[in-house]
Amino acid sequence: MADVKTEAEKIGETIKRARLRTSRSQADVATALGYHQSKISRLESGRGTEDTRVLRAVAAELGIPLHLLGLSGPGPSAEPTDDPETEDMRRRTFLAASIASLAAPTAPATAAHDDLVRVLLPGPRTASARVDGMDKESLESRIAVARRLFYTCDYAALEATLPSLIADLREAAGDHHGDAAMAGLLATAYQTSTSLLLKQGDHGNAWLAVGRAMAEAERCGDPVVLASSVRVHAHVLTREKHTAQAVTLVRHTAGQLAGSYDQRSPRYLAAVGLLLLRGVTAASTAGNRAATREFLDEARDIAHYVALDRPDAWANFSPTNVALHAVSASVAFGDAGIALNTAAPLMRRHIPVPERRAALWVEAARAYNQQGRLAEGYQALRIAETCAAQDVRRPAVRDLVADMAARDRRRTLPELHHFSRRLGVPA
């Protein structure tokens, strides 16, 4: 165990020396990579060094030879290898004992998850065993149930619901070849699958789902369905740090759909508004303040004409959701004080959608963490848990909890460490 700790600390010291040699701050490096400053701080202290993807990104940004971080690549004593991932895997195994904050697998290994992935794979459609619920009205009702499960953060029930729903929709779409409405319903099911997989941290299968969503959206031809599929596509791109491409995709699509908002249906406005908010996330993650303001301003304009803010709504877009994204953008820029000031009135407001309520308090926790106010950050996370318990257990929030626990080196907040262990990420 001591050897593992020494190895991790050496890597952290190497990163710190390289950063100081280039006269760059932790915040500057973090912004360039799309991370929070705390992630670079953790790396330099020897925490989180088991994530080879992050290490490779840091190495490229700071010009560190890969072998100095224990990664495959040319070095004084490194032998050529045709499979760098193999060496990364050996190193990851070696450092396994030091993984305190990211101990859990990225995606859940459950039968329901396997069923969802299986139904996303290419293959001939199979005949459904159902004798009812296959007409358009019934399928629309089932889609509405699935969307509500997402907004209420009942991810386990949603994961169990989607496989049979998608299978039935595929069969119905095949029986009604060329039916735009059926293609639109199937696209919505794939969009929901993408969002769920991203919540679970399963980015690989999210790509599979969003590819299908885009194909069905184009087959459908409905601009609302297309905007919604582009939104989840941009979400996947952003999660994989392709933020420039995400911003371009959102700007291009929104540009085709913008204007005449006073003459559009609520459904249309919500779809375009949510697309713009995804652009806010992509642009702020990239550190692009101008694009962030552009997308936020346009989304605020749309919010003057529509407010869909219920768990049973087709989509959730409202002035409240716009304000929530302004909070998130401030956190991404490291403007914790601005984020908390923007969040303050929202904290006193009733937000009907559990997923959005939880998002507010998670972003507040991130802002408190940036300011080093760990006790208040912990309290924000506990409130988020009361809003949506399953949402707090997704990988992104677990990473935040792990980071907060790692910063509390003197363990002055035992309740935070207990909370971390309860989530399965002991620090």
CSV table of C-alpha atoms in Angstrom, one decimal, residues 212-422:
chain,number,residue,atom,x,y,z
A,212,ARG,CA,-30.4,5.9,-33.2
A,213,ALA,CA,-32.2,9.0,-31.9
A,214,MET,CA,-30.8,11.1,-34.7
A,215,ALA,CA,-31.7,8.6,-37.4
A,216,GLU,CA,-35.3,8.4,-36.2
A,217,ALA,CA,-35.5,12.2,-35.9
A,218,GLU,CA,-34.4,12.7,-39.5
A,219,ARG,CA,-36.8,10.0,-40.6
A,220,CYS,CA,-39.6,11.7,-38.7
A,221,GLY,CA,-39.0,15.2,-40.2
A,222,ASP,CA,-40.5,17.0,-37.2
A,223,PRO,CA,-38.3,20.0,-36.2
A,224,VAL,CA,-39.3,19.5,-32.6
A,225,VAL,CA,-38.1,15.9,-32.6
A,226,LEU,CA,-35.0,16.9,-34.5
A,227,ALA,CA,-34.1,19.7,-32.0
A,228,SER,CA,-34.6,17.2,-29.1
A,229,SER,CA,-32.3,14.6,-30.7
A,230,VAL,CA,-29.7,17.3,-31.5
A,231,ARG,CA,-29.9,18.4,-27.8
A,232,VAL,CA,-29.0,14.9,-26.5
A,233,HIS,CA,-26.3,14.6,-29.2
A,234,ALA,CA,-24.7,17.8,-28.0
A,235,HIS,CA,-25.0,16.5,-24.4
A,236,VAL,CA,-22.9,13.4,-25.4
A,237,LEU,CA,-20.4,15.5,-27.2
A,238,THR,CA,-20.0,17.8,-24.2
A,239,ARG,CA,-19.6,14.9,-21.8
A,240,GLU,CA,-16.8,13.5,-24.0
A,241,LYS,CA,-15.2,17.0,-24.0
A,242,HIS,CA,-16.0,17.7,-27.7
A,243,THR,CA,-17.3,21.0,-26.6
A,244,ALA,CA,-16.5,23.0,-29.7
A,245,GLN,CA,-18.4,20.6,-31.9
A,246,ALA,CA,-21.3,20.7,-29.4
A,247,VAL,CA,-21.5,24.5,-29.6
A,248,THR,CA,-21.3,24.4,-33.4
A,249,LEU,CA,-24.1,21.8,-33.6
A,250,VAL,CA,-26.4,23.7,-31.2
A,251,ARG,CA,-25.7,27.0,-32.9
A,252,HIS,CA,-26.4,25.6,-36.4
A,253,THR,CA,-29.6,23.8,-35.4
A,254,ALA,CA,-31.0,26.6,-33.3
A,255,GLY,CA,-30.2,29.1,-36.0
A,256,GLN,CA,-32.5,27.2,-38.3
A,257,LEU,CA,-35.4,27.1,-35.8
A,258,ALA,CA,-35.1,30.5,-34.1
A,259,GLY,CA,-37.5,33.4,-34.6
A,260,SER,CA,-41.3,34.1,-34.5
A,261,TYR,CA,-41.5,32.8,-31.0
A,262,ASP,CA,-44.8,34.5,-30.4
A,263,GLN,CA,-46.3,32.3,-33.2
A,264,ARG,CA,-44.9,28.9,-32.1
A,265,SER,CA,-46.4,26.1,-30.1
A,266,PRO,CA,-45.3,25.5,-26.5
A,267,ARG,CA,-43.8,22.2,-27.6
A,268,TYR,CA,-41.8,23.8,-30.3
A,269,LEU,CA,-40.6,26.6,-28.0
A,270,ALA,CA,-39.6,24.1,-25.2
A,271,ALA,CA,-37.6,22.0,-27.7
A,272,VAL,CA,-35.7,25.0,-29.0
A,273,GLY,CA,-35.2,26.4,-25.5
A,274,LEU,CA,-33.8,23.2,-24.2
A,275,LEU,CA,-31.5,23.0,-27.1
A,276,LEU,CA,-30.1,26.4,-26.3
A,277,LEU,CA,-29.6,25.4,-22.7
A,278,ARG,CA,-27.6,22.5,-23.8
A,279,GLY,CA,-25.5,25.0,-25.7
A,280,VAL,CA,-25.0,26.9,-22.5
A,281,THR,CA,-23.6,23.8,-20.9
A,282,ALA,CA,-21.3,23.1,-23.8
A,283,ALA,CA,-20.1,26.7,-24.1
A,284,SER,CA,-19.5,27.1,-20.4
A,285,THR,CA,-17.7,23.8,-20.1
A,286,ALA,CA,-15.4,25.0,-22.9
A,287,GLY,CA,-14.8,28.3,-21.1
A,288,ASN,CA,-16.5,30.3,-23.9
A,289,ARG,CA,-18.2,33.2,-22.1
A,290,ALA,CA,-19.4,34.9,-25.2
A,291,ALA,CA,-21.2,31.8,-26.5
A,292,THR,CA,-22.6,31.1,-23.1
A,293,ARG,CA,-24.2,34.6,-22.9
A,294,GLU,CA,-25.5,34.2,-26.5
A,295,PHE,CA,-27.3,31.0,-25.7
A,296,LEU,CA,-28.6,32.2,-22.3
A,297,ASP,CA,-30.0,35.4,-23.8
A,298,GLU,CA,-31.8,33.6,-26.6
A,299,ALA,CA,-33.2,31.0,-24.1
A,300,ARG,CA,-34.5,33.9,-21.8
A,301,ASP,CA,-36.3,35.3,-24.8
A,302,ILE,CA,-38.1,32.0,-25.5
A,303,ALA,CA,-38.9,31.7,-21.8
A,304,HIS,CA,-41.1,34.8,-22.1
A,305,TYR,CA,-43.5,32.7,-24.2
A,306,VAL,CA,-43.6,29.3,-22.5
A,307,ALA,CA,-43.3,27.7,-19.1
A,308,LEU,CA,-43.4,23.9,-18.9
A,309,ASP,CA,-42.4,23.1,-15.4
A,310,ARG,CA,-44.1,19.9,-14.3
A,311,PRO,CA,-42.9,16.3,-14.0
A,312,ASP,CA,-45.7,15.1,-16.4
A,313,ALA,CA,-44.8,17.7,-19.1
A,314,TRP,CA,-43.5,16.6,-22.5
A,315,ALA,CA,-40.4,18.7,-21.7
A,316,ASN,CA,-39.3,20.9,-18.9
A,317,PHE,CA,-38.4,24.4,-20.1
A,318,SER,CA,-39.2,27.5,-18.1
A,319,PRO,CA,-37.6,30.7,-16.7
A,320,THR,CA,-36.6,28.6,-13.7
A,321,ASN,CA,-34.7,26.1,-15.9
A,322,VAL,CA,-32.9,29.0,-17.7
A,323,ALA,CA,-31.8,30.4,-14.3
A,324,LEU,CA,-30.6,26.9,-13.2
A,325,HIS,CA,-28.4,26.8,-16.3
A,326,ALA,CA,-27.0,30.2,-15.5
A,327,VAL,CA,-26.0,28.9,-12.0
A,328,SER,CA,-24.4,25.9,-13.6
A,329,ALA,CA,-22.5,28.1,-16.1
A,330,SER,CA,-21.1,30.2,-13.3
A,331,VAL,CA,-19.9,27.1,-11.5
A,332,ALA,CA,-18.2,25.9,-14.7
A,333,PHE,CA,-16.4,29.3,-15.0
A,334,GLY,CA,-15.3,29.1,-11.4
A,335,ASP,CA,-17.5,32.0,-10.4
A,336,ALA,CA,-18.8,30.4,-7.2
A,337,GLY,CA,-20.0,33.7,-5.7
A,338,ILE,CA,-22.1,34.6,-8.7
A,339,ALA,CA,-23.4,31.0,-8.9
A,340,LEU,CA,-24.6,31.1,-5.3
A,341,ASN,CA,-26.1,34.6,-5.7
A,342,THR,CA,-28.1,33.4,-8.7
A,343,ALA,CA,-29.1,30.3,-6.9
A,344,ALA,CA,-30.4,32.0,-3.8
A,345,PRO,CA,-33.8,33.0,-5.1
A,346,LEU,CA,-34.2,29.6,-6.7
A,347,MET,CA,-33.6,27.9,-3.3
A,348,ARG,CA,-36.7,29.7,-2.0
A,349,ARG,CA,-38.8,28.8,-5.0
A,350,HIS,CA,-40.9,25.7,-5.4
A,351,ILE,CA,-39.4,23.7,-8.3
A,352,PRO,CA,-42.0,21.0,-9.2
A,353,VAL,CA,-39.6,18.7,-11.1
A,354,PRO,CA,-37.5,16.6,-8.7
A,355,GLU,CA,-34.6,16.2,-11.3
A,356,ARG,CA,-34.4,20.0,-11.6
A,357,ARG,CA,-34.6,20.6,-7.8
A,358,ALA,CA,-31.8,18.1,-7.2
A,359,ALA,CA,-29.7,19.8,-10.0
A,360,LEU,CA,-30.0,23.2,-8.2
A,361,TRP,CA,-28.7,21.8,-4.9
A,362,VAL,CA,-25.9,19.8,-6.6
A,363,GLU,CA,-24.7,22.9,-8.4
A,364,ALA,CA,-24.8,24.8,-5.1
A,365,ALA,CA,-22.7,22.1,-3.6
A,366,ARG,CA,-20.2,22.5,-6.4
A,367,ALA,CA,-20.0,26.2,-5.8
A,368,TYR,CA,-19.6,25.8,-2.0
A,369,ASN,CA,-16.8,23.3,-2.7
A,370,GLN,CA,-15.0,25.8,-4.9
A,371,GLN,CA,-15.1,28.2,-2.0
A,372,GLY,CA,-13.9,25.6,0.4
A,373,ARG,CA,-17.2,25.8,2.3
A,374,LEU,CA,-17.4,22.0,2.7
A,375,ALA,CA,-20.0,22.0,5.5
A,376,GLU,CA,-22.4,24.0,3.4
A,377,GLY,CA,-21.6,21.9,0.4
A,378,TYR,CA,-22.5,18.8,2.4
A,379,GLN,CA,-25.8,20.2,3.5
A,380,ALA,CA,-26.6,21.1,-0.1
A,381,LEU,CA,-26.0,17.5,-1.1
A,382,ARG,CA,-28.2,16.2,1.6
A,383,ILE,CA,-31.0,18.5,0.4
A,384,ALA,CA,-30.4,17.2,-3.1
A,385,GLU,CA,-30.8,13.7,-1.8
A,386,THR,CA,-34.2,14.5,-0.3
A,387,CYS,CA,-35.2,15.8,-3.7
A,388,ALA,CA,-34.0,12.8,-5.7
A,389,ALA,CA,-32.1,10.0,-4.0
A,390,GLN,CA,-31.2,8.1,-7.1
A,391,ASP,CA,-29.8,11.3,-8.8
A,392,VAL,CA,-27.3,11.8,-6.0
A,393,ARG,CA,-25.9,8.3,-6.6
A,394,ARG,CA,-25.0,9.0,-10.3
A,395,PRO,CA,-21.2,9.0,-11.0
A,396,ALA,CA,-20.8,12.8,-11.5
A,397,VAL,CA,-22.2,13.5,-8.0
A,398,ARG,CA,-20.2,10.7,-6.5
A,399,ASP,CA,-17.1,12.3,-7.9
A,400,LEU,CA,-18.1,15.6,-6.3
A,401,VAL,CA,-18.6,13.9,-2.9
A,402,ALA,CA,-15.3,12.1,-3.2
A,403,ASP,CA,-13.5,15.4,-4.1
A,404,MET,CA,-15.1,17.1,-1.1
A,405,ALA,CA,-14.1,14.3,1.2
A,406,ALA,CA,-10.5,14.3,-0.1
A,407,ARG,CA,-10.3,18.1,0.6
A,408,ASP,CA,-11.3,17.5,4.2
A,409,ARG,CA,-7.9,16.0,5.1
A,410,ARG,CA,-8.3,16.6,8.8
A,411,ARG,CA,-11.7,14.9,8.8
A,412,THR,CA,-13.4,17.8,10.5
A,413,LEU,CA,-16.7,16.8,8.9
A,414,PRO,CA,-17.2,13.1,9.9
A,415,GLU,CA,-20.8,13.3,8.5
A,416,LEU,CA,-19.4,14.1,5.1
A,417,HIS,CA,-17.2,11.0,5.2
A,418,HIS,CA,-20.1,8.9,6.4
A,419,PHE,CA,-22.2,10.2,3.5
A,420,SER,CA,-19.3,9.4,1.1
A,421,ARG,CA,-19.2,5.8,2.4
A,422,ARG,CA,-23.0,5.5,2.2
